Coordinates of C-alpha atoms in Angstrom, one line a residue:
X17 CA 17.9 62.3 53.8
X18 CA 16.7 58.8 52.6
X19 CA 14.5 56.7 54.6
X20 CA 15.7 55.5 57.6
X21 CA 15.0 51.5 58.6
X22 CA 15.7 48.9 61.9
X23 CA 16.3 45.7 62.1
X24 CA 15.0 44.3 65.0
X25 CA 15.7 40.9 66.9
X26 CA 13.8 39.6 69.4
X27 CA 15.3 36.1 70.5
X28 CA 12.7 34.1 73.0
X29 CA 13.6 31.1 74.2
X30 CA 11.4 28.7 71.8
X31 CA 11.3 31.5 69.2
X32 CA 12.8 34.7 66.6
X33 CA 10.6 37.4 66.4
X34 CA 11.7 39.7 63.6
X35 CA 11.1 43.3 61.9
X36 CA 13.0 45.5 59.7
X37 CA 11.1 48.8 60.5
X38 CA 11.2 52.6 59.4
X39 CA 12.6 54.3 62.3
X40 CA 10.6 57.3 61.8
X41 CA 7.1 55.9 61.9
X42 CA 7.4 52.5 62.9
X43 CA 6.4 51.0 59.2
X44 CA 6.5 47.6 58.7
X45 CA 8.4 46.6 55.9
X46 CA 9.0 42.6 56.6
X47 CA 7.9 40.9 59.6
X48 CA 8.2 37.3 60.9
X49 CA 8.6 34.7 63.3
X50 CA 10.1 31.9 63.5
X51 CA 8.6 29.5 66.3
X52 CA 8.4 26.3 67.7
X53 CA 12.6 26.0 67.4
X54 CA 14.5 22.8 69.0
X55 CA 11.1 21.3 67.8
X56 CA 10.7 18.8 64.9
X57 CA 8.3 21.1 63.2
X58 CA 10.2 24.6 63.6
X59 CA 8.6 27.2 61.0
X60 CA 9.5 30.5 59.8
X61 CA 6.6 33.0 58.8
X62 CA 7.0 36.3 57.4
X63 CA 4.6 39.0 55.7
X64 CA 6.3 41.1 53.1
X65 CA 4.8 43.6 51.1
X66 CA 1.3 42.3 52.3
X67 CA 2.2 38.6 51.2
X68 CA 2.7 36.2 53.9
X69 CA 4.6 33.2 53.7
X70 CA 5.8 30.1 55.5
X71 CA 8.2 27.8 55.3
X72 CA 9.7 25.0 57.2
X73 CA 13.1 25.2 59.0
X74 CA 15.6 22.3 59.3
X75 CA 14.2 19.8 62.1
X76 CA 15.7 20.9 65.4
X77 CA 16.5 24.1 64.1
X78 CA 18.3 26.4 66.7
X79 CA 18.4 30.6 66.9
X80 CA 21.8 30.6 64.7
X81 CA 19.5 28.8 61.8
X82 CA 16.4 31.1 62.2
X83 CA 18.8 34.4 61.8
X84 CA 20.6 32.5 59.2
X85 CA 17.6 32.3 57.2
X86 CA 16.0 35.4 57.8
X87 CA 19.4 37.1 56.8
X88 CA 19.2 35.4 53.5
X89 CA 15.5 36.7 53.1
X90 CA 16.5 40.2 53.8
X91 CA 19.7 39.9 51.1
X92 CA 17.0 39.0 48.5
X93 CA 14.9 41.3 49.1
X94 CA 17.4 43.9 48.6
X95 CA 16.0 45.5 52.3
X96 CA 19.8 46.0 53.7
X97 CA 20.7 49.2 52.2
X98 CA 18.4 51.6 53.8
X99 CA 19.4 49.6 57.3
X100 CA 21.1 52.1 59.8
X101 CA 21.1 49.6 62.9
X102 CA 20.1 46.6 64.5
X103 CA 18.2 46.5 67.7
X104 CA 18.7 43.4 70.1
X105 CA 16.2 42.4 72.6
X106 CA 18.3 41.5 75.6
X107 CA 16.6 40.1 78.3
X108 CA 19.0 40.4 81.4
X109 CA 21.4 43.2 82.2
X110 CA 22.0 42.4 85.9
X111 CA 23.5 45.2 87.7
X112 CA 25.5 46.8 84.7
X113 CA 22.4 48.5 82.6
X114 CA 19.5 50.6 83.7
X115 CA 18.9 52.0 79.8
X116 CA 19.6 50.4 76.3
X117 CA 23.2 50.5 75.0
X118 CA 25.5 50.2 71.4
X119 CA 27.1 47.3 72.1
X120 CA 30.5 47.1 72.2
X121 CA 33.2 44.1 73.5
X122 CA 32.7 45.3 77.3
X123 CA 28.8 45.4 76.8
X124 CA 29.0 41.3 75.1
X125 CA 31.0 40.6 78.0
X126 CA 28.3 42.0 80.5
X127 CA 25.5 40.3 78.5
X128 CA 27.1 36.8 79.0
X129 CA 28.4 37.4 82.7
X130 CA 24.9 37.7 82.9
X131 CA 23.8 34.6 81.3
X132 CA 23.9 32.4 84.6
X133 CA 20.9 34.5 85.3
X134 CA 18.7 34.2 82.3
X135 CA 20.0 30.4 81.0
X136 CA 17.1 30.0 78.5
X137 CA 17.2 33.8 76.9
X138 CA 21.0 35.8 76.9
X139 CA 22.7 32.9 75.1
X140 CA 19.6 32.6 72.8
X141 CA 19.9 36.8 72.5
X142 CA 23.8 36.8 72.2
X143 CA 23.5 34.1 69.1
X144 CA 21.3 36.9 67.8
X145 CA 24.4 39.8 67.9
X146 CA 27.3 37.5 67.2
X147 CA 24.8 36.5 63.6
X148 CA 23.8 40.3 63.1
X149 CA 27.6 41.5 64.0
X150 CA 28.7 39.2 61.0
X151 CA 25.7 39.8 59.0
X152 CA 26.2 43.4 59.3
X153 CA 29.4 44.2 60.5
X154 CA 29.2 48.1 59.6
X155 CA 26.3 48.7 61.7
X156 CA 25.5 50.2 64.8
X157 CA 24.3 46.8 67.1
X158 CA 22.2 48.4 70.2
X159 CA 21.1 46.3 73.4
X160 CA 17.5 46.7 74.9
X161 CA 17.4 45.2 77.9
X162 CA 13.9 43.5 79.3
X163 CA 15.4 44.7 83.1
X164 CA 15.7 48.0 82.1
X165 CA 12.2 49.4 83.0
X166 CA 12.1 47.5 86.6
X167 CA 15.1 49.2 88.1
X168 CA 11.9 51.9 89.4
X169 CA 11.0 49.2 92.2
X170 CA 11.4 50.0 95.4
X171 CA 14.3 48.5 97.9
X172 CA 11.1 46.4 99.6
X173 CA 10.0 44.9 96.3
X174 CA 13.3 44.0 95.1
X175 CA 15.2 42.8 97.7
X176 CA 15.5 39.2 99.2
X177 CA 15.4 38.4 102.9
X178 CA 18.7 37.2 101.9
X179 CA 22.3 38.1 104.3
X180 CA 22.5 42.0 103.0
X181 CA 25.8 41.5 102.0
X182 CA 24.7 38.9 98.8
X183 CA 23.5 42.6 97.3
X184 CA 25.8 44.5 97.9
X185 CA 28.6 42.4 97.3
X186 CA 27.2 40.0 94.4
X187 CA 24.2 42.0 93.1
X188 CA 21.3 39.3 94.4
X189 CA 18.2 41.2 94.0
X190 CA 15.1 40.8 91.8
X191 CA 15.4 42.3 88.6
X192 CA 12.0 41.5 86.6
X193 CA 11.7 40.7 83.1
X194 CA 9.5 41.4 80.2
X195 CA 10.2 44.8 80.7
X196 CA 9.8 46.3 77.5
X197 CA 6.4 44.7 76.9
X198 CA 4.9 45.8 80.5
X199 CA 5.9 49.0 79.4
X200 CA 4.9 49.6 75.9
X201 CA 1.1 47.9 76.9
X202 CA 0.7 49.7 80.4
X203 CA 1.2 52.8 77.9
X204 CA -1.2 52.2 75.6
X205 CA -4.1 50.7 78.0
X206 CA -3.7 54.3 79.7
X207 CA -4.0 56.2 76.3
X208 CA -6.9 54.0 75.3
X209 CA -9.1 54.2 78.7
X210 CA -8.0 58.1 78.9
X211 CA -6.1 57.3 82.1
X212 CA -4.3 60.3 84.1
X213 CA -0.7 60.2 82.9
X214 CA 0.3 60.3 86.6
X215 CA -2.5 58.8 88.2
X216 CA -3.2 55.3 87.2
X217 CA -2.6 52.0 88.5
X218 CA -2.3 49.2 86.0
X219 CA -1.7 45.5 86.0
X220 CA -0.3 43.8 82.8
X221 CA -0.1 39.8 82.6
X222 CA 2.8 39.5 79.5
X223 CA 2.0 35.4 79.1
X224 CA 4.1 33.4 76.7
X225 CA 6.7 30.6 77.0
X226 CA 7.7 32.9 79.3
X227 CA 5.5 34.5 82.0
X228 CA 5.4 37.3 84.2
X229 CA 3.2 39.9 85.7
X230 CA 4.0 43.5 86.6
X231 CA 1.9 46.5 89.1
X232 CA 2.7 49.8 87.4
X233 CA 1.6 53.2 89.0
X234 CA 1.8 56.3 87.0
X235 CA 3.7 54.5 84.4
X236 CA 6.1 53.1 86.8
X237 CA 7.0 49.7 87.7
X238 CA 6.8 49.2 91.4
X239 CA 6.7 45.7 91.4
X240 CA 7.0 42.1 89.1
X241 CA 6.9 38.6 89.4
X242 CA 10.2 37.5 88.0
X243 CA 13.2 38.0 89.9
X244 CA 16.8 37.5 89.8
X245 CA 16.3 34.8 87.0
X246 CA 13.3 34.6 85.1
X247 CA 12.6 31.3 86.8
X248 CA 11.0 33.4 89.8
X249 CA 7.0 33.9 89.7
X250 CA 4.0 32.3 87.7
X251 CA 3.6 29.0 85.7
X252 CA 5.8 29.2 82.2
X253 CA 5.5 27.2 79.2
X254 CA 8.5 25.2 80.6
X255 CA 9.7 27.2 83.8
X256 CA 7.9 26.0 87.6
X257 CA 7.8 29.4 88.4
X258 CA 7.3 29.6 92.3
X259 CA 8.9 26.8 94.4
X260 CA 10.1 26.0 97.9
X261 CA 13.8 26.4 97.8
X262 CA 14.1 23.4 99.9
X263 CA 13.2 21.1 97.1
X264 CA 16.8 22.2 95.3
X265 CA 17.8 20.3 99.0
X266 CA 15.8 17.3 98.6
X267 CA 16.4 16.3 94.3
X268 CA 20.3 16.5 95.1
X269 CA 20.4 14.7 99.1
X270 CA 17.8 12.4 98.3
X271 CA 17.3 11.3 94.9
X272 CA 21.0 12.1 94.0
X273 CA 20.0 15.0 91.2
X274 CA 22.8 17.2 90.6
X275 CA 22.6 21.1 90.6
X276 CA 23.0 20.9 86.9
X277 CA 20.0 18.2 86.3
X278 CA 18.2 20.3 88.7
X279 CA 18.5 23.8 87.0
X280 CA 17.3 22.1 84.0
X281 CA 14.7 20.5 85.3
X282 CA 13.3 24.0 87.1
X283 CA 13.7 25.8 83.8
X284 CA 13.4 23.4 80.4
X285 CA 11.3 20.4 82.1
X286 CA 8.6 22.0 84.1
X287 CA 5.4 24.5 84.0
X288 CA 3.2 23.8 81.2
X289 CA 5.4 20.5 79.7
X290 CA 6.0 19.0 82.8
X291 CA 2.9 19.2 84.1
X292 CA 1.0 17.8 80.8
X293 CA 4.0 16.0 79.4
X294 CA 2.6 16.7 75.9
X295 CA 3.9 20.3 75.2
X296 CA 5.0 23.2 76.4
X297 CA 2.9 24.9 73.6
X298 CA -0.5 26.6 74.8
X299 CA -2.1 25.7 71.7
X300 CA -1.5 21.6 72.1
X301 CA -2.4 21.9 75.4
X302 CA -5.3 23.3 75.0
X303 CA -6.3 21.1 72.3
X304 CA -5.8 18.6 74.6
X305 CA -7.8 20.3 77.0
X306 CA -11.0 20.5 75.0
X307 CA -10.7 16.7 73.9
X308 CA -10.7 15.5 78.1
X309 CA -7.0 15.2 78.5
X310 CA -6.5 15.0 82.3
X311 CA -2.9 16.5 82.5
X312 CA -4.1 19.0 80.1
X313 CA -6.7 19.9 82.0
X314 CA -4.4 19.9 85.1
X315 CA -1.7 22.4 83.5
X316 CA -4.1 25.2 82.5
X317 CA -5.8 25.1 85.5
X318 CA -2.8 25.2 87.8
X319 CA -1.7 27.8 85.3
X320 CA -4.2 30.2 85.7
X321 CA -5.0 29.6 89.5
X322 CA -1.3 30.6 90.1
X323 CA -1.7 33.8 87.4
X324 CA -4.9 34.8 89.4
X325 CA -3.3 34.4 92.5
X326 CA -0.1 36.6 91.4
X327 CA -2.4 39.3 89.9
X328 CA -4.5 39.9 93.0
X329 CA -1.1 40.1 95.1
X330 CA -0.5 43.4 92.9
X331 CA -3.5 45.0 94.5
X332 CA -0.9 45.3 97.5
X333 CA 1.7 47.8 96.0
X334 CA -0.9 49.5 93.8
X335 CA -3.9 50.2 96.5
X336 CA -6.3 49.7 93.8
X337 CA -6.6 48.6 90.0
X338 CA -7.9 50.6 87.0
X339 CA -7.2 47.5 84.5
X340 CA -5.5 44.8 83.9
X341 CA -4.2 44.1 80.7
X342 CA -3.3 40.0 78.7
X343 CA -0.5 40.4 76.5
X344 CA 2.1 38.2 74.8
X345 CA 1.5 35.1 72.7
X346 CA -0.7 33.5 75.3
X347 CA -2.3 36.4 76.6
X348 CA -3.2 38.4 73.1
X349 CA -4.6 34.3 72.0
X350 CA -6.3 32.6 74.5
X351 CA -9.6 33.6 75.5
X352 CA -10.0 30.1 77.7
X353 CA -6.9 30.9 79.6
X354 CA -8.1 34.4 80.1
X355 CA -11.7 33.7 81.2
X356 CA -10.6 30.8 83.7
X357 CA -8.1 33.7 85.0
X358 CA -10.9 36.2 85.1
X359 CA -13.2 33.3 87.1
X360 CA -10.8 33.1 89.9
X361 CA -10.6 36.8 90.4
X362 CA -14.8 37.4 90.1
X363 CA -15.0 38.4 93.5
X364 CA -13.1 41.6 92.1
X365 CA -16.5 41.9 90.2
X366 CA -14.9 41.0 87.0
X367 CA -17.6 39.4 84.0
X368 CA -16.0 38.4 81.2
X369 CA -17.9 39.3 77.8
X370 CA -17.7 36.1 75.8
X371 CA -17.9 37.4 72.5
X372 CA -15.6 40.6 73.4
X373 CA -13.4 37.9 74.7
X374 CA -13.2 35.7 71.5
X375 CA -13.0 38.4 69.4
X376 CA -10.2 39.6 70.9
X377 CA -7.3 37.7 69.1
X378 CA -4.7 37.4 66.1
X379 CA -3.6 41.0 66.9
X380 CA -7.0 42.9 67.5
X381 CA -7.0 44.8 70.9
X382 CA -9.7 45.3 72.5
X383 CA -11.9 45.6 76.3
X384 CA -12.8 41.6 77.4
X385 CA -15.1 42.8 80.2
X386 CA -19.0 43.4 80.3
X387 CA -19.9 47.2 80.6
X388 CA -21.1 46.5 84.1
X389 CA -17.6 45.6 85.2
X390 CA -16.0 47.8 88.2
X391 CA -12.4 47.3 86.4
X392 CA -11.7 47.1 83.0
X393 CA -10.1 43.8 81.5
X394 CA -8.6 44.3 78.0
X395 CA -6.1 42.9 75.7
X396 CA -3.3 44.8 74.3
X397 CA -0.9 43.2 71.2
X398 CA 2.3 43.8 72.4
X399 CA 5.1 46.3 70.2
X400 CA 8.5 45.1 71.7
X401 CA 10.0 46.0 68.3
X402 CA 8.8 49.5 67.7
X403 CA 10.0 50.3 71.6
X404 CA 13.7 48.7 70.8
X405 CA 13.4 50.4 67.1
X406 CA 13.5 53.7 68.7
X407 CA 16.1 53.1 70.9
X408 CA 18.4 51.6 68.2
X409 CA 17.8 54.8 66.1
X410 CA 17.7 56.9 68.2
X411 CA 21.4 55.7 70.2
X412 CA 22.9 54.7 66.2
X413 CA 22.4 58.8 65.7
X414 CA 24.6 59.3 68.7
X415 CA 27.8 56.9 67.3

């Protein structure tokens, strides 16, 4: 049988992540990323037979160009052939999946039912299938959904105190998000602090544009900050997380906002960029930030006050904490967010190991704590694509 490869699309809302993987071991044959899109300076970078390479995109360029250019990339690198499937990263399945899926017309039409719900990320992801689909119309297209992993929570976690009949009848519940990355690292932060496989409790902090933190006992979920959108929970690079409902009450009766302005306010105005209104990138802010920028200075530390506060709510469901774990573009980067989120929770006995700390970053792993510490702190890289990669093979067998 010859080799057996993936193609994997992960579609953020400010970014492509990318892989064409062997299904068998999880071999890295081209990955990439293209970032920073709807931006003037949106890039694509890729490494490919251990050459890495960047190159502008189009000013503005959307998800439709990234996948446009990366499908060009794999053409010339003659990489299709051995391709048996591609897996989509799909961040909200509502009600209608618990597990990944092939996708077929009725599963598209469940993915953008669902779009209401995840307005920044299921358009983005269904861009991604309708460019694959015509890229590769002879393959096997399999949806990995991000709620997937949270559908362990308990009726108490994931229901509103909300009129009952908004569940039954409509499906209004928290879903949580990210779930393939709380999953995958939770996994290997047991493996690599020799953790009981069914007796652990774990908290993992996935920070990027998008945010969210998750309490997982014996390699369950049993609880997560996102909700039924992933506007719910911590600061984002451009979400508010956490607000008084009321406020939706006061922007339209009072300064005449309409729901419209208001949803886009909540989820492409706010968190990091409105707060700082530089960026919503980590990185400029916390350039910023080290130069004496004020708002800078403001963002990351209402950023991380409200992450600290989210993760020591966790120590609720979980009676206790083994680790903690950073992941995602934020958390696997920035040791100055994850020391000031560390600070707030000292009284947890947490010291932070500068050097540990620093050193942990550009994709090493590693324990960010001092010896001495009661409960371990480390940072995980995150493996979205190798989780969806075995999914995609694993249901294209079964077509």
């Amino acid at each position: 049988m010859s080799v057996q490869h993936v193609l994997v699309l992960n579609c953020g809302s400010s970014s492509l992540k990318f892989a064409v993987m062997n299904a068998e071991n999880g071999e890295e044959l081209l990955t990439g990323l293209a970032e920073r899109l709807l931006n003037d300076d949106a890039t694509i970078k890729y490494k490919i037979d251990g050459s890495k390479h960047q190159n502008a995109l189009p000013r503005n360029a959307d998800h439709k160009v990234a996948i446009d250019t990366l499908v060009a990339l794999i053409n010339e690198r003659a990489l299709a052939e051995n391709i048996i499937a591609v897996g989509h990263r799909v961040v909200h399945g509502g009600e209608h999946f618990t597990g990944s899926q092939v996708i077929t017309n009725e599963v598209l039409a469940a993915i953008e039912q669902t779009a209401q719900l995840a307005p920044l990320h299921n358009p983005a992801n269904l861009t991604g299938i309708e460019a694959a689909q015509a890229a590769f119309p002879a393959l096997p297209q399999v949806a990995v959904f991000d709620t997937a992993f949270h559908q362990t929570m308990p009726k108490h976690a994931y229901l509103y105190a909300l009129p009952y009949s908004l569940y039954k009848e409509h499906g209004v519940r928290r879903y949580g998000f990210h779930g393939t990355s709380h999953n995958f690292v939770s996994a290997e932060a047991a493996k690599a602090l020799a953790l009981p496989t069914d007796e652990h409790r774990i908290i993992t902090a996935h920070l990027g544009n998008g945010c969210s933190v998750c309490a997982i006992k014996n390699g369950v979920s049993v609880d997560t900050s996102m909700g039924l959108t992933p506007l719910e929970g911590v600061v984002m690079g451009t979400r508010s997380g956490d607000i008084d409902p009321g406020l939706f009450d006061f922007l339209t009766a009072q300064l005449g906002y309409s729901a419209e302005h208001v949803s886009t306010m909540l989820n492409k105005q706010s968190g990091l960029l409105g707060i700082s209104e530089l960026s919503n990138d980590c990185r400029t802010i916390e350039e910023a930030y080290l130069e004496g920028h004020e708002q800078a200075t403001l963002a990351l530390d209402i950023f991380c006050y409200r992450l600290a506060k989210q993760i020591a709510a966790y120590l609720v469901p979980l009676s206790g904490l083994d680790a903690l774990v950073f992941t995602g573009g934020i958390g696997e980067n920035s040791d100055i967010i994850r020391a000031k989120v560390l600070a707030h929770l000292s009284f947890l006995g947490w010291q932070v190991d500068a050097q540990k700390n620093t050193d942990a970053r550009f994709g090493n792993a590693g324990i960010i704590t001092t010896d001495s510490s009661p409960i371990t702190a480390l940072v995980i890289p995150t493996n979205e694509e190798w989780m969806i990669c075995q999914d995609a093979a694993r249901l294209a067998q079964e077509v």
